[in-house]
Short mmCIF file of C-alpha atoms and ligand atoms in Angstrom, two decimals:
data_model
loop_
_atom_site.label_atom_id
_atom_site.label_comp_id
_atom_site.label_asym_id
_atom_site.label_seq_id
_atom_site.Cartn_x
_atom_site.Cartn_y
_atom_site.Cartn_z
CA MET A 1 6.02 29.44 -6.08
CA SER A 2 3.79 28.24 -8.41
CA ILE A 3 2.69 24.87 -6.69
CA LEU A 4 0.60 24.85 -3.98
CA ASN A 5 2.66 24.26 -0.69
CA VAL A 6 1.86 21.43 0.94
CA TYR A 7 4.81 19.43 -0.12
CA ASN A 8 8.58 19.37 1.15
CA PRO A 9 10.41 17.90 -1.34
CA LEU A 10 13.99 17.02 -1.58
CA SER A 11 17.04 18.95 -3.72
CA ILE A 12 16.99 16.51 -5.99
CA GLU A 13 15.66 17.14 -9.28
CA VAL A 14 14.68 13.67 -10.43
CA ASP A 15 15.63 13.01 -14.66
CA HIS A 16 14.99 9.47 -15.35
CA GLY A 17 14.72 6.30 -14.18
CA ASP A 18 16.37 3.27 -14.74
CA GLY A 19 15.51 -0.39 -12.83
CA VAL A 20 16.13 -0.23 -9.42
CA TYR A 21 18.30 3.23 -9.36
CA LEU A 22 17.18 6.23 -10.35
CA TYR A 23 19.03 9.51 -12.24
CA SER A 24 19.51 13.05 -10.83
CA LYS A 25 19.48 16.24 -13.43
CA GLU A 26 22.74 16.61 -12.55
CA GLY A 27 23.81 12.61 -13.61
CA THR A 28 24.10 11.14 -9.60
CA ARG A 29 22.78 7.95 -9.43
CA TYR A 30 20.49 7.14 -6.57
CA LEU A 31 19.61 2.77 -5.50
CA ASP A 32 16.41 3.93 -5.20
CA PHE A 33 14.25 1.64 -2.18
CA THR A 34 11.69 4.90 -2.34
CA SER A 35 9.97 3.26 -5.86
CA GLY A 36 8.08 6.38 -5.72
CA ILE A 37 6.73 5.19 -1.98
CA GLY A 38 5.85 1.91 -3.15
CA VAL A 39 4.75 1.80 -7.30
CA THR A 40 7.12 1.43 -9.10
CA SER A 41 6.53 -2.50 -8.85
CA LEU A 42 8.74 -3.62 -11.18
CA GLY A 43 11.49 -0.70 -11.00
CA HIS A 44 11.99 2.09 -13.11
CA SER A 45 11.41 2.12 -17.51
CA HIS A 46 10.69 -1.62 -17.33
CA PRO A 47 11.06 -2.20 -20.90
CA SER A 48 7.52 -4.72 -21.32
CA LEU A 49 5.50 -1.82 -19.30
CA ILE A 50 6.49 0.64 -21.75
CA SER A 51 5.67 -1.73 -24.81
CA ALA A 52 2.12 -1.66 -23.23
CA LEU A 53 1.80 1.76 -22.70
CA LYS A 54 3.53 2.47 -26.20
CA ASP A 55 1.40 0.01 -28.04
CA GLN A 56 -1.90 1.39 -26.34
CA ALA A 57 -1.11 4.89 -26.83
CA GLU A 58 -0.99 4.44 -30.81
CA LYS A 59 -4.62 2.65 -30.54
CA ILE A 60 -7.20 4.54 -27.66
CA TRP A 61 -5.81 6.60 -25.26
CA HIS A 62 -9.42 7.33 -23.04
CA CYS A 63 -12.75 6.47 -24.06
CA SER A 64 -14.47 6.15 -20.39
CA ASN A 65 -17.06 3.90 -18.98
CA LEU A 66 -19.57 4.27 -21.13
CA PHE A 67 -18.47 1.81 -23.45
CA LYS A 68 -16.10 -1.79 -22.52
CA ILE A 69 -13.33 -1.81 -22.43
CA GLU A 70 -11.56 -5.03 -22.85
CA ASN A 71 -7.98 -4.54 -20.79
CA GLN A 72 -10.79 -3.40 -17.81
CA GLN A 73 -12.07 -6.90 -18.09
CA ILE A 74 -8.62 -8.65 -19.19
CA VAL A 75 -7.26 -7.74 -15.46
CA ALA A 76 -10.25 -7.74 -13.39
CA ASP A 77 -10.61 -11.57 -14.18
CA LYS A 78 -6.66 -11.61 -13.49
CA ILE A 79 -7.44 -10.20 -10.09
CA THR A 80 -10.08 -12.29 -9.24
CA LYS A 81 -9.55 -15.26 -10.56
CA ASN A 82 -5.67 -14.66 -8.07
CA SER A 83 -7.87 -14.17 -5.12
CA PHE A 84 -11.08 -13.88 -2.81
CA ALA A 85 -12.57 -11.00 -5.13
CA ASP A 86 -15.32 -11.07 -7.26
CA SER A 87 -15.37 -8.30 -8.86
CA VAL A 88 -12.93 -5.10 -8.75
CA PHE A 89 -14.11 -1.40 -9.26
CA PHE A 90 -11.26 0.27 -10.69
CA CYS A 91 -10.77 4.03 -9.44
CA ASN A 92 -7.28 6.29 -9.78
CA SER A 93 -5.74 6.38 -6.81
CA GLY A 94 -5.87 4.74 -3.14
CA THR A 95 -7.81 7.22 -1.32
CA GLU A 96 -10.55 6.60 -3.99
CA ALA A 97 -10.26 2.85 -3.72
CA VAL A 98 -10.77 3.03 0.09
CA GLU A 99 -13.79 6.27 -0.22
CA ALA A 100 -15.20 3.45 -2.48
CA GLY A 101 -15.02 0.78 0.16
CA VAL A 102 -16.29 2.78 2.55
CA LYS A 103 -19.38 3.57 0.41
CA ALA A 104 -19.55 -0.24 -0.18
CA ILE A 105 -19.69 -0.91 3.46
CA ARG A 106 -22.55 2.29 4.23
CA LYS A 107 -24.42 0.65 1.04
CA TYR A 108 -24.25 -3.32 1.58
CA TYR A 109 -26.16 -2.51 4.72
CA ASN A 110 -28.13 1.04 3.90
CA TYR A 111 -28.69 2.33 6.44
CA LYS A 112 -32.14 3.58 5.72
CA LYS A 113 -32.92 -0.46 6.79
CA GLU A 114 -30.29 -1.92 8.86
CA LYS A 115 -29.36 1.23 11.22
CA LYS A 116 -25.51 0.28 10.47
CA PHE A 117 -22.72 2.30 9.34
CA LYS A 118 -20.27 2.57 12.53
CA ILE A 119 -16.05 1.42 11.33
CA ILE A 120 -13.75 0.74 13.23
CA CYS A 121 -10.27 1.86 12.31
CA ALA A 122 -7.01 2.29 14.03
CA ARG A 123 -4.67 4.24 15.33
CA ASN A 124 -1.67 5.56 13.45
CA SER A 125 -3.42 4.11 10.05
CA PHE A 126 -3.12 6.37 6.96
CA HIS A 127 -5.77 6.20 3.82
CA GLY A 128 -5.01 8.97 2.22
CA ARG A 129 -6.32 12.67 1.91
CA THR A 130 -10.86 12.36 1.02
CA TYR A 131 -12.90 13.72 3.35
CA ALA A 132 -13.35 9.50 4.41
CA ALA A 133 -9.84 8.83 4.95
CA ILE A 134 -9.18 11.76 6.96
CA SER A 135 -12.04 10.45 8.96
CA ALA A 136 -11.08 6.90 9.20
CA SER A 137 -7.29 7.52 10.27
CA GLY A 138 -8.32 10.54 12.69
CA LYS A 139 -5.19 12.19 13.02
CA SER A 140 -5.19 15.86 14.13
CA LYS A 141 -2.29 16.12 11.18
CA LEU A 142 -4.96 15.19 9.20
CA THR A 143 -7.64 16.77 9.91
CA ASP A 144 -6.77 19.53 11.85
CA GLY A 145 -8.08 22.64 10.35
CA PHE A 146 -10.73 20.33 8.06
CA GLU A 147 -13.38 19.40 10.81
CA PRO A 148 -16.02 19.20 10.53
CA ILE A 149 -15.12 15.54 9.69
CA LEU A 150 -17.44 12.13 8.29
CA ASN A 151 -19.38 10.55 11.26
CA GLY A 152 -18.87 7.11 12.27
CA PHE A 153 -15.07 5.92 12.12
CA LYS A 154 -13.99 4.99 16.02
CA GLN A 155 -10.07 4.26 15.78
CA VAL A 156 -8.85 1.74 18.21
CA ASP A 157 -5.04 0.10 18.74
CA PHE A 158 -3.73 -1.90 15.64
CA ASN A 159 -3.15 -5.10 16.65
CA ASN A 160 -5.50 -5.39 19.87
CA SER A 161 -8.40 -7.20 19.05
CA LYS A 162 -9.71 -6.59 22.53
CA GLU A 163 -9.90 -2.70 22.69
CA LEU A 164 -11.60 -3.72 19.13
CA LEU A 165 -14.24 -6.18 20.12
CA LYS A 166 -15.03 -3.15 23.00
CA LYS A 167 -16.39 -0.30 20.50
CA ILE A 168 -18.66 -2.50 18.82
CA ASP A 169 -22.39 -1.68 18.92
CA LYS A 170 -25.04 -2.32 17.26
CA GLU A 171 -25.07 -0.14 14.79
CA THR A 172 -21.19 -1.35 13.67
CA ALA A 173 -20.83 -1.65 10.00
CA GLY A 174 -17.53 -2.79 9.49
CA ILE A 175 -13.16 -2.99 10.14
CA MET A 176 -11.33 -0.80 8.43
CA ILE A 177 -7.57 -1.81 8.70
CA GLU A 178 -3.58 -1.49 6.41
CA THR A 179 -2.86 -4.77 6.88
CA VAL A 180 0.40 -4.13 7.50
CA GLN A 181 1.05 0.22 8.59
CA GLY A 182 2.85 1.31 5.49
CA GLU A 183 3.49 5.56 6.64
CA GLY A 184 2.67 4.76 11.04
CA GLY A 185 5.83 3.14 10.88
CA ILE A 186 5.86 -0.46 8.77
CA THR A 187 3.99 -1.92 11.43
CA PRO A 188 2.39 -5.87 10.64
CA ALA A 189 -0.65 -7.12 11.68
CA LYS A 190 -0.03 -10.39 13.85
CA LYS A 191 -1.76 -13.30 12.44
CA GLN A 192 -3.29 -14.36 15.94
CA TYR A 193 -4.46 -10.27 15.94
CA LEU A 194 -6.54 -11.05 12.06
CA ARG A 195 -7.60 -14.15 13.37
CA ASP A 196 -9.00 -12.49 16.09
CA VAL A 197 -10.32 -10.19 13.65
CA GLN A 198 -12.09 -12.30 11.34
CA LYS A 199 -13.84 -14.02 13.99
CA ILE A 200 -15.46 -10.28 15.99
CA ALA A 201 -16.73 -9.96 12.15
CA ASP A 202 -18.26 -13.37 11.53
CA ASP A 203 -20.24 -13.02 15.63
CA ASN A 204 -21.12 -9.69 14.86
CA ASP A 205 -22.18 -9.08 10.81
CA ILE A 206 -19.44 -6.79 10.43
CA LEU A 207 -17.52 -6.17 7.12
CA LEU A 208 -14.18 -6.75 7.21
CA PHE A 209 -11.97 -4.70 4.92
CA PHE A 210 -8.25 -4.17 3.87
CA ASP A 211 -6.69 -1.53 3.29
CA GLU A 212 -3.30 -2.55 1.05
CA VAL A 213 -2.79 0.21 -1.08
CA GLN A 214 0.85 0.16 0.17
CA CYS A 215 0.65 -3.72 1.22
CA GLY A 216 -1.17 -5.67 -1.79
CA ILE A 217 0.39 -6.81 -5.45
CA GLY A 218 3.07 -8.30 -3.90
CA ARG A 219 5.16 -5.98 -1.63
CA THR A 220 5.26 -8.66 1.07
CA GLY A 221 5.52 -11.62 -1.44
CA LYS A 222 2.08 -12.81 -1.56
CA PHE A 223 0.10 -11.48 -3.86
CA LEU A 224 -2.84 -9.62 -1.37
CA ALA A 225 -0.89 -9.85 2.58
CA THR A 226 -4.12 -10.86 3.98
CA GLU A 227 -3.08 -13.95 2.24
CA TRP A 228 -0.46 -14.14 4.90
CA VAL A 229 -3.42 -15.35 7.02
CA LYS A 230 -5.74 -18.57 5.04
CA GLU A 231 -8.33 -18.45 7.57
CA LEU A 232 -9.51 -14.49 6.79
CA LYS A 233 -11.83 -13.88 3.94
CA PRO A 234 -11.81 -10.08 3.46
CA ASN A 235 -14.81 -9.03 2.30
CA LEU A 236 -12.82 -5.73 0.44
CA VAL A 237 -9.59 -5.04 0.17
CA ALA A 238 -8.44 -1.57 -1.22
CA VAL A 239 -5.05 -2.10 -3.60
CA ALA A 240 -2.98 1.25 -5.80
CA LYS A 241 0.29 2.02 -5.53
CA GLY A 242 2.27 -1.03 -7.59
CA ILE A 243 -0.59 -2.00 -9.61
CA GLY A 244 0.81 0.31 -11.93
CA GLY A 245 3.76 0.29 -12.04
CA GLY A 246 3.56 4.04 -11.98
CA PHE A 247 0.88 4.71 -13.64
CA PRO A 248 -2.02 6.23 -11.61
CA ILE A 249 -4.65 3.53 -10.56
CA GLY A 250 -6.31 2.62 -7.84
CA ALA A 251 -9.02 -0.60 -7.24
CA LEU A 252 -11.34 -1.74 -4.83
CA LEU A 253 -12.18 -5.50 -4.88
CA LEU A 254 -15.43 -6.87 -3.07
CA ASP A 255 -16.64 -10.41 -2.61
CA LYS A 256 -19.73 -11.30 -3.70
CA LYS A 257 -21.87 -10.26 -0.65
CA THR A 258 -20.50 -6.96 -1.18
CA SER A 259 -20.60 -6.55 -4.96
CA LYS A 260 -24.25 -7.67 -4.72
CA SER A 261 -24.95 -4.33 -3.19
CA MET A 262 -23.35 -2.04 -6.06
CA ASN A 263 -25.19 -1.16 -9.14
CA PRO A 264 -25.37 0.76 -12.43
CA GLY A 265 -26.05 4.18 -11.28
CA SER A 266 -24.35 3.40 -7.27
CA HIS A 267 -20.55 4.83 -8.36
CA GLY A 268 -18.23 5.98 -10.92
CA SER A 269 -15.22 7.40 -11.71
CA THR A 270 -14.19 8.95 -15.48
CA PHE A 271 -10.67 7.24 -15.76
CA GLY A 272 -11.23 4.28 -13.13
CA GLY A 273 -10.69 1.55 -15.91
CA ASN A 274 -8.64 3.78 -18.92
CA PRO A 275 -7.36 2.21 -21.58
CA LEU A 276 -4.21 3.26 -20.99
CA GLY A 277 -3.96 3.03 -17.10
CA MET A 278 -5.30 -1.15 -18.37
CA ALA A 279 -2.85 -1.89 -20.29
CA VAL A 280 -0.17 -1.01 -17.74
CA ALA A 281 -2.08 -3.40 -15.24
CA ASN A 282 -2.34 -6.18 -17.14
CA GLU A 283 1.54 -6.69 -17.84
CA VAL A 284 2.37 -5.75 -13.99
CA LEU A 285 0.01 -8.56 -12.78
CA ASN A 286 1.92 -10.77 -15.88
CA PHE A 287 4.88 -10.44 -13.63
CA ILE A 288 3.39 -10.25 -9.53
CA LEU A 289 1.00 -12.71 -10.20
CA ASN A 290 4.02 -15.49 -11.02
CA GLU A 291 4.38 -17.49 -8.17
CA GLU A 292 8.46 -17.69 -8.79
CA PHE A 293 8.08 -14.06 -8.78
CA LEU A 294 6.59 -14.15 -5.46
CA ASP A 295 9.46 -16.39 -4.13
CA HIS A 296 11.79 -13.81 -5.95
CA VAL A 297 10.12 -11.48 -3.56
CA ARG A 298 10.68 -12.89 -0.24
CA GLU A 299 13.36 -14.68 -0.84
CA ILE A 300 14.79 -11.38 -1.20
CA GLY A 301 12.99 -9.45 1.32
CA TYR A 302 14.53 -12.19 3.48
CA ASN A 303 17.79 -11.57 2.81
CA LEU A 304 17.82 -7.67 2.77
CA ARG A 305 16.00 -8.03 6.62
CA LYS A 306 18.41 -10.45 7.61
CA LEU A 307 21.83 -8.39 6.26
CA LEU A 308 20.40 -5.55 8.75
CA LYS A 309 19.20 -7.97 11.46
CA GLU A 310 22.41 -8.68 11.40
CA GLU A 311 25.19 -6.14 10.12
CA ILE A 312 23.66 -2.95 10.49
CA VAL A 313 22.10 -4.00 14.04
CA PRO A 314 24.41 -4.46 15.88
CA LYS A 315 27.18 -2.40 14.85
CA PHE A 316 25.48 1.20 14.69
CA PRO A 317 23.66 0.60 18.64
CA LYS A 318 22.83 3.72 19.08
CA LEU A 319 21.59 4.61 15.48
CA VAL A 320 19.12 1.90 15.12
CA SER A 321 17.66 -0.47 17.14
CA GLU A 322 15.33 -2.93 15.04
CA VAL A 323 13.89 -3.70 11.54
CA ARG A 324 10.70 -4.76 11.22
CA GLY A 325 8.49 -5.92 7.73
CA ILE A 326 7.72 -8.17 5.43
CA GLY A 327 9.17 -9.05 2.11
CA LEU A 328 9.85 -6.02 0.53
CA MET A 329 7.77 -3.67 3.19
CA ILE A 330 10.80 -2.93 5.35
CA GLY A 331 11.23 -1.16 8.82
CA LEU A 332 14.50 0.16 10.31
CA VAL A 333 13.49 1.38 13.54
CA ALA A 334 16.31 4.36 14.44
CA LEU A 335 17.48 5.83 17.72
CA GLU A 336 18.95 8.62 15.98
CA LYS A 337 16.14 10.87 14.01
CA ASN A 338 15.69 9.18 11.53
CA GLU A 339 15.29 12.26 9.08
CA ILE A 340 18.92 13.03 10.04
CA LEU A 341 19.85 9.04 8.65
CA ILE A 342 17.45 9.56 5.99
CA LYS A 343 19.39 12.35 4.79
CA ALA A 344 23.29 10.77 5.56
CA LEU A 345 21.63 8.29 3.19
CA ILE A 346 21.25 10.28 0.39
CA LYS A 347 24.53 11.32 0.91
CA GLU A 348 26.02 7.80 0.03
CA LYS A 349 23.33 8.00 -2.97
CA LEU A 350 20.77 5.95 -1.65
CA LEU A 351 17.16 6.87 -1.26
CA THR A 352 14.71 5.69 1.61
CA VAL A 353 11.03 7.50 3.07
CA LYS A 354 10.59 8.23 6.42
CA ALA A 355 7.91 6.57 8.26
CA GLY A 356 5.58 7.30 11.52
CA GLN A 357 7.54 6.00 15.03
CA ASN A 358 10.64 7.42 13.79
CA VAL A 359 10.91 4.81 11.40
CA ILE A 360 13.32 4.86 7.87
CA ARG A 361 10.71 2.75 6.12
CA MET A 362 12.74 0.71 2.46
CA LEU A 363 10.03 0.00 0.08
CA PRO A 364 12.74 -0.90 -3.05
CA PRO A 365 11.46 -2.45 -6.50
CA LEU A 366 9.97 -5.69 -6.26
CA ILE A 367 12.67 -7.28 -8.93
CA LEU A 368 15.34 -6.29 -6.54
CA GLU A 369 18.32 -8.74 -6.56
CA MET A 370 21.14 -9.79 -4.16
CA LYS A 371 23.48 -7.26 -5.47
CA HIS A 372 21.56 -4.41 -4.39
CA VAL A 373 21.00 -5.46 -1.26
CA ASP A 374 24.82 -5.93 -0.76
CA GLU A 375 25.15 -2.64 -2.26
CA ALA A 376 22.89 -1.13 -0.40
CA ILE A 377 24.13 -2.61 2.67
CA ALA A 378 27.50 -1.53 2.10
CA LYS A 379 25.93 2.25 1.35
CA ILE A 380 24.23 2.24 5.06
CA ASP A 381 27.24 0.98 6.56
CA LYS A 382 29.15 4.32 5.51
CA ALA A 383 26.74 6.81 6.21
CA PHE A 384 25.67 5.34 9.26
CA SER A 385 29.71 5.38 9.73
CA ASN A 386 30.00 8.93 8.92
CA ILE A 387 27.82 9.75 11.37
C1 LIG B 401 -2.38 2.57 3.13
C2 LIG B 401 -2.49 3.55 2.40
N1 LIG B 401 -3.65 3.91 1.87
C3 LIG B 401 -3.98 5.06 1.33
C4 LIG B 401 -3.30 5.69 -0.30
C5 LIG B 401 -3.25 6.11 -0.21
O1 LIG B 401 -2.87 6.21 -1.21
P1 LIG B 401 -2.85 7.44 -2.90
O2 LIG B 401 -1.75 8.70 -2.22
O3 LIG B 401 -2.89 6.82 -4.24
O4 LIG B 401 -4.72 8.76 -2.89
C6 LIG B 401 -1.08 5.85 1.23
C7 LIG B 401 -0.98 6.35 0.31
O5 LIG B 401 0.58 6.34 1.02
C8 LIG B 401 -1.66 4.05 2.02
O6 LIG B 401 0.11 4.16 2.15
#
């Protein structure tokens, strides 16, 4: 084995993708409800993304942030025009976007001036694999063997603002949570909880940092999932996955006050905001920032969840108990071991991915149509009937 043994891949060897379908080397066609774990938001091999990438490849691949990159400015402008953000920092993955946000929180208060550095996070969260990210999550599965982890992170129960309030002291600088917990089992933050968190942040001079690496960029039917609660005023939001449609891109969105505390040299990335990635992101945003596209995500997500609730859960009460999620970020809570059900779905050529709390996670491409929803329901019905 020449690949480091940190993954446990399925035996399917992928050959190519087309829209919502993935094809194996042997030519088997799968309906792909994984989207590369929430990445291929416009499906596989989207013609507009292919031509954006090809056109850019013929001009320039890489030049670094030593130079001005036109598409980087265009993408940043699109994001700031359509969100709370005042500026955007580009990087290459979700965990880097989280890392940048943690640094921005600490830099804003600047430990040498104000002794504020602690960040309160949620149990059962996932923020990636850098030291800041594993320290924030605090899950032993992520930290075991890698200690000592980074200082200053505390975890409280998700959706519990009372416990959060109790953990605050004068050294608390930030609160970081996923707006919808993804890896942890597709658990949306409750609206009232988010309003309470906003009040706690306002009352205690604390920055609010939302990790939308999985739930952002249209996945929930809003550009950012924080938009579901209009009172929410994020200071920082991390995105990645869907913004590149498959090209590795991460981004930290910063409000005015946190933007001001960062300056040339305070952070950076060789590849962040590179011409190839920005050409693709620009095209992805042309679709996702369109209100009709977001309407479609909300509608198709609603229909998929409704059919799961009305046709699958009542028919298989020993196998599944509940449907969770928003938009096209959906979790089917399993009663049988989720891995067994996921294997049965693969047999019927439907790909899903497991999540915490014994959940079968569905993150289909956002271009999903009703005929694919019907196809998925038929496959689930058949797979579960065979168990
Ligand atoms: C909420 C969240 N944050 C951060 C990450 C890390 O992203 P990446 O794997 O791109 O580093 C993930 C990845 O699944 C995630 O779901």
